[in-house]
Short mmCIF file of C-alpha atoms and ligand atoms in Angstrom, two decimals:
data_model
loop_
_atom_site.label_atom_id
_atom_site.label_comp_id
_atom_site.label_asym_id
_atom_site.label_seq_id
_atom_site.Cartn_x
_atom_site.Cartn_y
_atom_site.Cartn_z
CA UNK A 1 -0.07 0.15 0.24
CA UNK A 2 1.26 3.57 -0.94
CA UNK A 3 -0.29 6.72 0.69
CA UNK A 4 -0.34 10.18 -1.00
CA UNK A 5 -1.59 13.20 1.13
CA UNK A 6 -2.19 16.71 0.20
CA UNK A 7 -4.90 18.57 -1.61
CA UNK A 8 -6.68 16.50 -3.92
CA UNK A 9 -7.87 17.46 -7.19
CA UNK A 10 -11.41 16.58 -7.49
CA UNK A 11 -13.31 17.26 -10.79
CA UNK A 12 -16.93 18.36 -10.38
CA UNK A 13 -19.76 16.92 -12.77
CA UNK A 14 -20.21 20.77 -13.99
CA UNK A 15 -16.88 20.69 -15.66
CA UNK A 16 -14.49 22.45 -13.27
CA UNK A 17 -12.23 21.23 -10.49
CA UNK A 18 -11.94 21.95 -6.93
CA UNK A 19 -9.63 20.87 -3.78
CA UNK A 20 -9.84 19.33 -0.81
CA UNK A 21 -7.49 18.01 1.58
CA UNK A 22 -7.30 14.50 2.21
CA UNK A 23 -5.44 10.94 1.75
CA UNK A 24 -5.38 8.80 -1.14
CA UNK A 25 -4.46 4.83 -0.77
CA UNK A 26 -3.11 2.60 -3.68
CA UNK A 27 -2.51 -0.74 -3.85
CA UNK A 28 -2.52 -3.35 -6.87
CA UNK A 29 -2.25 -0.08 -9.22
CA UNK A 30 -5.65 0.90 -7.90
CA UNK A 31 -7.20 3.79 -5.98
CA UNK A 32 -8.04 1.74 -3.15
CA UNK A 33 -9.03 4.52 -0.37
CA UNK A 34 -9.88 7.78 -0.23
CA UNK A 35 -10.57 10.14 2.38
CA UNK A 36 -10.77 13.76 3.00
CA UNK A 37 -9.78 15.58 6.11
CA UNK A 38 -6.76 16.93 7.91
CA UNK A 39 -3.01 15.48 6.04
CA UNK A 40 -0.44 14.37 8.42
CA UNK A 41 3.25 14.24 7.25
CA UNK A 42 3.01 10.50 7.58
CA UNK A 43 2.21 9.87 4.07
CA UNK A 44 4.56 8.25 1.40
CA UNK A 45 4.31 10.95 -0.87
CA UNK A 46 3.19 14.50 -0.43
CA UNK A 47 1.56 16.23 2.48
CA UNK A 48 -0.27 19.23 3.63
CA UNK A 49 1.05 21.96 1.03
CA UNK A 50 1.25 19.18 -1.84
CA UNK A 51 -1.12 19.02 -4.91
CA UNK A 52 -2.52 15.40 -5.48
CA UNK A 53 -3.49 15.45 -9.18
CA UNK A 54 -4.78 12.76 -11.88
CA UNK A 55 -2.26 12.22 -14.51
CA UNK A 56 -2.48 14.87 -17.36
CA UNK A 57 -4.22 13.36 -20.74
CA UNK A 58 -2.88 14.81 -23.91
CA UNK A 59 -5.35 13.90 -26.64
CA UNK A 60 -3.25 15.04 -29.72
CA UNK A 61 0.61 15.03 -30.00
CA UNK A 62 3.18 13.42 -32.62
CA UNK A 63 6.12 11.20 -30.98
CA UNK A 64 8.31 11.82 -33.78
CA UNK A 65 8.18 15.50 -33.21
CA UNK A 66 9.54 16.11 -30.17
CA UNK A 67 13.19 17.12 -31.67
CA UNK A 68 11.44 19.63 -34.26
CA UNK A 69 9.91 21.89 -31.61
CA UNK A 70 10.53 25.28 -32.51
CA UNK A 71 10.95 25.57 -36.03
CA UNK A 72 9.59 29.12 -36.60
CA UNK A 73 8.31 31.04 -39.22
CA UNK A 74 6.74 28.56 -41.32
CA UNK A 75 2.81 27.85 -42.13
CA UNK A 76 1.48 24.28 -41.95
CA UNK A 77 1.97 22.97 -45.20
CA UNK A 78 5.41 23.86 -46.23
CA UNK A 79 6.65 23.26 -42.49
CA UNK A 80 5.58 19.48 -43.02
CA UNK A 81 7.31 19.32 -46.55
CA UNK A 82 10.59 20.71 -44.74
CA UNK A 83 10.74 20.08 -41.18
CA UNK A 84 8.17 17.35 -40.17
CA UNK A 85 8.59 15.07 -43.21
CA UNK A 86 12.42 14.91 -42.94
CA UNK A 87 11.92 14.01 -39.05
CA UNK A 88 9.60 11.40 -39.55
CA UNK A 89 11.92 9.69 -42.17
CA UNK A 90 14.47 9.25 -39.61
CA UNK A 91 11.82 7.20 -37.79
CA UNK A 92 12.38 4.60 -40.74
CA UNK A 93 15.53 3.01 -39.07
CA UNK A 94 14.52 1.43 -35.98
CA UNK A 95 17.64 2.02 -33.46
CA UNK A 96 16.77 5.71 -34.25
CA UNK A 97 13.05 5.28 -33.41
CA UNK A 98 13.77 3.59 -30.14
CA UNK A 99 16.13 6.03 -28.75
CA UNK A 100 13.65 8.79 -29.39
CA UNK A 101 10.62 6.89 -27.95
CA UNK A 102 12.80 6.48 -25.02
CA UNK A 103 13.25 10.18 -24.71
CA UNK A 104 9.81 10.76 -25.25
CA UNK A 105 8.62 8.29 -22.44
CA UNK A 106 10.59 10.44 -19.95
CA UNK A 107 10.12 13.68 -21.44
CA UNK A 108 6.31 12.94 -20.92
CA UNK A 109 6.72 11.34 -17.36
CA UNK A 110 8.48 14.47 -16.23
CA UNK A 111 5.88 16.71 -17.31
CA UNK A 112 3.26 14.78 -15.74
CA UNK A 113 1.25 13.47 -18.72
CA UNK A 114 0.07 9.80 -17.90
CA UNK A 115 -2.34 9.33 -20.74
CA UNK A 116 -1.69 10.15 -24.96
CA UNK A 117 -3.53 10.19 -28.15
CA UNK A 118 -0.39 10.22 -30.27
CA UNK A 119 0.65 9.85 -33.88
CA UNK A 120 3.69 7.49 -34.76
CA UNK A 121 4.91 7.61 -38.21
CA UNK A 122 4.06 5.34 -41.47
CA UNK A 123 6.94 2.97 -40.16
CA UNK A 124 5.07 -0.27 -39.17
CA UNK A 125 7.95 -1.34 -36.56
CA UNK A 126 8.45 1.65 -35.29
CA UNK A 127 4.99 2.17 -34.20
CA UNK A 128 5.07 -1.22 -32.57
CA UNK A 129 7.68 -0.15 -30.73
CA UNK A 130 6.41 2.96 -29.38
CA UNK A 131 3.34 0.97 -28.62
CA UNK A 132 5.30 -1.59 -26.67
CA UNK A 133 7.35 0.96 -24.88
CA UNK A 134 4.79 3.12 -23.65
CA UNK A 135 2.50 0.17 -22.63
CA UNK A 136 5.39 -1.52 -20.70
CA UNK A 137 5.78 1.88 -18.59
CA UNK A 138 2.16 1.82 -17.89
CA UNK A 139 0.93 4.96 -19.79
CA UNK A 140 -2.88 4.65 -20.77
CA UNK A 141 -3.91 5.68 -24.36
CA UNK A 142 -3.78 5.27 -28.23
CA UNK A 143 -0.87 5.23 -30.74
CA UNK A 144 -1.26 5.25 -34.59
CA UNK A 145 0.39 4.30 -37.57
CA UNK A 146 0.32 7.14 -39.62
CA UNK A 147 -1.42 6.23 -42.98
CA UNK A 148 -0.16 8.43 -46.24
CA UNK A 149 0.03 7.34 -49.92
CA UNK A 150 0.42 10.69 -51.41
CA UNK A 151 2.15 14.17 -51.37
CA UNK A 152 5.05 13.16 -49.19
CA UNK A 153 8.72 12.10 -49.78
CA UNK A 154 8.43 8.45 -50.85
CA UNK A 155 10.23 7.01 -48.20
CA UNK A 156 7.03 8.02 -46.13
CA UNK A 157 4.44 6.63 -48.53
CA UNK A 158 3.18 3.17 -48.44
CA UNK A 159 0.31 1.57 -50.63
CA UNK A 160 -2.93 1.59 -49.26
CA UNK A 161 -3.23 -2.23 -48.99
CA UNK A 162 -0.13 -2.52 -46.86
CA UNK A 163 -1.43 0.11 -44.75
CA UNK A 164 -4.37 -1.55 -44.16
CA UNK A 165 -2.85 -4.90 -43.34
CA UNK A 166 -0.27 -3.49 -40.86
CA UNK A 167 -3.12 -1.56 -39.03
CA UNK A 168 -5.17 -4.49 -38.96
CA UNK A 169 -2.68 -6.47 -37.15
CA UNK A 170 -1.77 -3.63 -34.72
CA UNK A 171 -5.25 -3.64 -33.85
CA UNK A 172 -5.35 -7.43 -33.24
CA UNK A 173 -1.87 -6.87 -31.17
CA UNK A 174 -3.11 -4.00 -29.01
CA UNK A 175 -6.91 -3.91 -29.24
CA UNK A 176 -9.06 -0.83 -28.89
CA UNK A 177 -10.32 -1.84 -25.44
CA UNK A 178 -6.68 -2.20 -23.95
CA UNK A 179 -4.83 0.27 -21.78
CA UNK A 180 -2.31 1.30 -24.80
CA UNK A 181 -4.20 0.62 -27.80
CA UNK A 182 -3.87 1.01 -31.27
CA UNK A 183 -5.58 3.80 -33.25
CA UNK A 184 -6.66 4.28 -37.04
CA UNK A 185 -4.50 7.30 -38.13
CA UNK A 186 -4.77 8.86 -42.01
CA UNK A 187 -2.64 12.08 -41.14
CA UNK A 188 -5.24 14.05 -43.14
CA UNK A 189 -6.90 14.43 -46.21
CA UNK A 190 -3.97 16.03 -48.40
CA UNK A 191 -1.69 12.78 -47.61
CA UNK A 192 -4.51 10.64 -48.49
CA UNK A 193 -6.16 9.23 -51.57
CA UNK A 194 -9.81 8.68 -51.34
CA UNK A 195 -9.48 4.95 -51.42
CA UNK A 196 -7.00 4.95 -48.47
CA UNK A 197 -9.63 7.60 -46.28
CA UNK A 198 -12.41 4.83 -47.24
CA UNK A 199 -10.06 1.93 -46.52
CA UNK A 200 -9.33 3.49 -43.18
CA UNK A 201 -13.03 4.21 -42.14
CA UNK A 202 -13.70 0.42 -43.00
CA UNK A 203 -10.76 -0.75 -40.86
CA UNK A 204 -11.87 1.48 -37.84
CA UNK A 205 -15.77 0.45 -38.27
CA UNK A 206 -14.37 -3.35 -37.91
CA UNK A 207 -12.52 -2.98 -34.90
CA UNK A 208 -14.32 -0.27 -33.00
CA UNK A 209 -11.16 1.61 -33.38
CA UNK A 210 -10.16 5.14 -32.20
CA UNK A 211 -9.77 7.33 -35.16
CA UNK A 212 -7.15 10.23 -35.34
CA UNK A 213 -6.67 12.84 -38.13
CA UNK A 214 -6.33 16.66 -38.91
CA UNK A 215 -9.09 18.80 -39.98
CA UNK A 216 -9.40 22.03 -41.04
CA UNK A 217 -6.37 23.48 -39.91
CA UNK A 218 -5.63 26.29 -42.01
CA UNK A 219 -7.08 28.22 -44.77
CA UNK A 220 -4.85 27.32 -47.52
CA UNK A 221 -5.46 23.51 -46.03
CA UNK A 222 -9.20 23.70 -46.53
CA UNK A 223 -8.63 25.43 -50.12
CA UNK A 224 -6.38 22.15 -51.32
CA UNK A 225 -8.93 19.91 -50.18
CA UNK A 226 -11.56 21.50 -51.69
CA UNK A 227 -9.61 21.44 -55.09
CA UNK A 228 -8.49 17.71 -54.34
CA UNK A 229 -11.86 16.32 -53.76
CA UNK A 230 -13.84 17.83 -56.44
CA UNK A 231 -15.02 20.94 -54.32
CA UNK A 232 -16.38 18.80 -51.62
CA UNK A 233 -16.41 20.51 -48.07
CA UNK A 234 -13.62 19.25 -45.68
CA UNK A 235 -16.02 17.41 -42.92
CA UNK A 236 -17.98 15.81 -45.92
CA UNK A 237 -14.86 14.29 -47.41
CA UNK A 238 -14.12 12.32 -43.81
CA UNK A 239 -18.01 11.78 -43.66
CA UNK A 240 -18.16 10.00 -46.67
CA UNK A 241 -15.28 8.12 -45.95
CA UNK A 242 -16.57 6.98 -42.78
CA UNK A 243 -14.50 9.03 -40.61
CA UNK A 244 -16.60 10.64 -38.30
CA UNK A 245 -17.59 8.57 -35.29
CA UNK A 246 -17.73 9.05 -31.60
CA UNK A 247 -14.29 7.56 -31.56
CA UNK A 248 -12.54 10.25 -33.97
CA UNK A 249 -10.09 12.65 -32.64
CA UNK A 250 -10.14 15.72 -34.99
CA UNK A 251 -7.27 17.50 -34.50
CA UNK A 252 -7.73 21.27 -34.96
CA UNK A 253 -11.23 22.50 -36.43
CA UNK A 254 -10.42 26.12 -36.33
CA UNK A 255 -11.95 26.91 -39.83
CA UNK A 256 -15.51 25.20 -40.33
CA UNK A 257 -18.74 26.89 -40.92
CA UNK A 258 -21.97 26.21 -38.92
CA UNK A 259 -23.54 23.38 -41.03
CA UNK A 260 -19.99 21.60 -40.59
CA UNK A 261 -20.17 22.22 -37.03
CA UNK A 262 -23.52 21.00 -36.76
CA UNK A 263 -22.48 17.50 -38.72
CA UNK A 264 -19.52 17.08 -36.46
CA UNK A 265 -22.06 17.26 -33.27
CA UNK A 266 -24.53 14.82 -35.17
CA UNK A 267 -21.68 12.01 -35.53
CA UNK A 268 -20.36 12.90 -31.83
CA UNK A 269 -16.84 13.40 -33.23
CA UNK A 270 -14.30 15.25 -31.14
CA UNK A 271 -12.41 18.25 -31.83
CA UNK A 272 -8.65 18.27 -30.32
CA UNK A 273 -8.08 21.98 -29.51
CA UNK A 274 -4.24 22.91 -29.84
CA UNK A 275 -3.76 26.65 -28.92
CA UNK A 276 -0.25 26.13 -29.04
CA UNK A 277 0.57 24.67 -32.00
CA UNK A 278 -2.35 27.35 -33.59
CA UNK A 279 -0.26 30.17 -32.38
CA UNK A 280 2.85 28.79 -33.35
CA UNK A 281 2.06 28.09 -36.82
CA UNK A 282 -0.10 31.11 -37.15
CA UNK A 283 -2.93 28.73 -38.31
CA UNK A 284 -6.10 30.94 -36.60
CA UNK A 285 -7.45 30.60 -33.50
CA UNK A 286 -10.17 27.78 -32.50
CA UNK A 287 -13.59 28.94 -30.88
CA UNK A 288 -14.06 26.58 -28.22
CA UNK A 289 -17.01 28.03 -27.12
CA UNK A 290 -18.72 27.72 -30.44
CA UNK A 291 -17.85 24.40 -31.17
CA UNK A 292 -19.05 23.41 -27.65
CA UNK A 293 -22.48 25.53 -28.14
CA UNK A 294 -22.84 23.32 -31.60
CA UNK A 295 -22.53 20.28 -29.23
CA UNK A 296 -19.01 19.04 -30.21
CA UNK A 297 -16.83 17.73 -27.43
CA UNK A 298 -13.75 19.58 -27.30
CA UNK A 299 -10.34 18.15 -25.84
CA UNK A 300 -7.02 19.47 -25.45
CA UNK A 301 -3.62 18.64 -27.08
CA UNK A 302 -0.12 19.74 -26.94
CA UNK A 303 0.25 19.31 -31.09
CA UNK A 304 3.99 18.64 -30.31
CA UNK A 305 5.79 19.55 -32.19
CA UNK A 306 3.79 22.16 -33.83
CA UNK A 307 2.76 23.21 -30.34
CA UNK A 308 5.60 24.04 -28.23
CA UNK A 309 4.75 23.39 -25.15
CA UNK A 310 5.22 19.86 -23.71
CA UNK A 311 3.20 20.78 -20.42
CA UNK A 312 -0.48 20.03 -20.54
CA UNK A 313 -0.71 22.68 -17.61
CA UNK A 314 0.88 25.11 -19.88
CA UNK A 315 -1.58 24.12 -23.01
CA UNK A 316 -4.56 24.54 -20.33
CA UNK A 317 -3.61 27.92 -20.09
CA UNK A 318 -3.38 28.56 -23.52
CA UNK A 319 -6.70 27.56 -24.02
CA UNK A 320 -7.89 30.39 -21.73
CA UNK A 321 -5.53 32.85 -23.60
CA UNK A 322 -7.05 32.03 -27.06
CA UNK A 323 -10.68 32.03 -25.37
CA UNK A 324 -9.82 35.29 -24.30
CA UNK A 325 -8.70 36.78 -27.68
CA UNK A 326 -11.74 35.26 -29.29
CA UNK A 327 -14.30 37.01 -26.86
CA UNK A 328 -12.41 40.24 -27.11
CA UNK A 329 -12.36 40.28 -30.82
CA UNK A 330 -15.93 39.40 -31.01
CA UNK A 331 -16.48 42.24 -28.36
CA UNK A 332 -17.62 40.27 -25.82
CA UNK A 333 -14.69 41.34 -23.40
CA UNK A 334 -12.63 39.65 -21.26
CA UNK A 335 -15.32 38.68 -18.31
CA UNK A 336 -17.67 36.65 -20.12
CA UNK A 337 -17.11 32.98 -18.05
CA UNK A 338 -19.60 31.38 -20.48
CA UNK A 339 -16.86 32.11 -23.02
CA UNK A 340 -13.23 32.07 -21.28
CA UNK A 341 -12.76 28.93 -19.31
CA UNK A 342 -11.45 29.53 -15.67
CA UNK A 343 -8.38 27.69 -14.55
CA UNK A 344 -10.61 25.63 -12.55
CA UNK A 345 -12.14 24.67 -16.08
CA UNK A 346 -8.90 23.87 -17.50
CA UNK A 347 -7.58 21.87 -14.66
CA UNK A 348 -10.70 19.61 -15.42
CA UNK A 349 -9.78 19.73 -19.14
CA UNK A 350 -6.70 18.12 -18.87
CA UNK A 351 -7.62 15.28 -16.48
CA UNK A 352 -11.17 14.34 -16.18
CA UNK A 353 -12.81 16.33 -19.10
CA UNK A 354 -10.26 14.60 -21.62
CA UNK A 355 -10.98 11.33 -20.14
CA UNK A 356 -14.56 11.69 -20.11
CA UNK A 357 -14.51 12.70 -23.87
CA UNK A 358 -12.56 9.86 -24.54
CA UNK A 359 -14.99 7.35 -22.65
CA UNK A 360 -11.88 6.66 -20.57
CA UNK A 361 -13.65 5.57 -17.51
CA UNK A 362 -10.45 4.08 -15.79
CA UNK A 363 -8.71 7.55 -15.53
CA UNK A 364 -8.80 10.96 -15.15
CA UNK A 365 -10.26 11.27 -11.83
CA UNK A 366 -9.20 10.34 -8.31
CA UNK A 367 -11.85 7.83 -7.03
CA UNK A 368 -11.90 4.41 -5.67
CA UNK A 369 -11.66 1.89 -8.25
CA UNK A 370 -9.64 3.85 -11.08
CA UNK A 371 -6.13 3.42 -12.10
CA UNK A 372 -3.19 5.08 -9.81
CA UNK A 373 -2.04 7.48 -12.23
CA UNK A 374 -1.06 10.37 -10.07
CA UNK A 375 1.27 13.16 -9.71
CA UNK A 376 2.82 14.46 -6.50
CA UNK A 377 3.11 18.10 -6.93
CA UNK A 378 4.94 20.45 -4.75
CA UNK A 379 4.64 24.08 -5.72
CA UNK A 380 7.29 26.57 -4.12
CA UNK A 381 4.56 29.21 -3.91
CA UNK A 382 2.19 30.08 -0.96
CA UNK A 383 -0.55 28.79 -3.24
CA UNK A 384 -2.93 27.88 -0.84
CA UNK A 385 -2.92 31.48 0.42
CA UNK A 386 -4.02 32.64 -2.68
CA UNK A 387 -7.80 33.92 -3.53
CA UNK A 388 -7.86 31.23 -6.50
CA UNK A 389 -5.58 28.57 -5.73
CA UNK A 390 -5.71 26.65 -8.85
CA UNK A 391 -5.24 29.96 -10.65
CA UNK A 392 -2.33 30.67 -9.16
CA UNK A 393 -0.76 27.17 -9.89
CA UNK A 394 -1.77 27.32 -13.71
CA UNK A 395 -0.33 30.60 -14.28
CA UNK A 396 2.70 30.55 -12.13
CA UNK A 397 3.38 26.92 -13.37
CA UNK A 398 6.95 25.50 -13.02
CA UNK A 399 7.35 21.63 -14.34
CA UNK A 400 9.92 21.23 -11.42
CA UNK A 401 7.14 21.11 -9.15
CA UNK A 402 6.25 17.79 -10.23
CA UNK A 403 7.54 15.63 -7.73
CA UNK A 404 6.18 12.01 -8.55
CA UNK A 405 4.59 10.48 -11.30
CA UNK A 406 3.03 7.44 -10.79
CA UNK A 407 1.29 5.00 -13.48
CA UNK A 408 -0.56 2.14 -12.71
CA UNK A 409 0.19 2.39 -8.82
CA UNK A 410 3.97 2.42 -9.77
CA UNK A 411 6.57 5.37 -9.39
CA UNK A 412 7.68 6.12 -13.05
CA UNK A 413 9.36 9.41 -12.53
CA UNK A 414 10.73 10.92 -9.28
CA UNK A 415 12.37 14.38 -9.12
CA UNK A 416 14.19 13.92 -5.96
ZN1 ZN B 1 -1.00 17.01 -35.17
#
């Protein structure tokens, strides 16, 4: 039995987080006890001033892009060709891929990310290596072999039949209901023939798999999709291929009109909001309030390496800032709480909010029976004296405060 004591982050049904002092007990990888009240120093980890928090969930990131953060001054499509495709090509060398996966797992643990929805590359063996490594450490999530059959350098392209065969085998080996699962991951419409998109849709349906792709990140991309698919609307292209399901995670979704939003809402597909990536590439600012008002579930992701922040806390902060910009530009000001999420909502989003949207009912909350994917955070500011302790933590955030990262009840990172 391991005991953690401190201010325990709890998510409320209304969609925000609160803190209450108490003690968490862990055994056999699960939370087996939760009691609120006085915190003594006689716990294994934490103490009265520590925050005990569920591990963060990042719903959109690219594992081979961690070395590409900061390639500034480019728009999406040239950035992909000049920076990202060469970086992803390096994963065709399995030894290189393995060494990078090792570094990436360490970086995720160090910033408190314990749940991921990640893209690997088009390389099958590297994708298997990533699923194996993340699974062995005890991460929760999905990783997808990227599917591309056009408009990239030849070493990153595969025939559709080969991709379908490889991804099908990966889904059998890492099934969708497992803690670390394969996902069907066509990169985006411009990298895929219509036949590949349809194959991907059928494959996901036959396995009830999570689908990951990108949607409407930039205007130039939307124009190119219109041209390449006979003038069809971007959402229609994916819908026609069966790629819009309640298990679809669509990165970005910035440039969408109201009929497209309504269609996404009817399909129940998720939009993964990636505010740091959007500002970095100058792609635009996603209107979270508008999507949610249409009934689209919105998650949050770092989108490493267009996104430059590994920490989901800082991505949460960027979500607040993006919503504030949209609200000001629309003339609603900075005080409209229906349009601008609070820090308490952002803490909920990066934990229970993302887990709920994904249907992961085993993580994201500190509750008896859930997986013990937990963080012990020890801020060096007097955060409990603040009028808004969770806002103080989010805006003053320092990754060095993460003292312990626990996955499945086992300490996997310890700063001490
Ligand atoms: Zn992405």
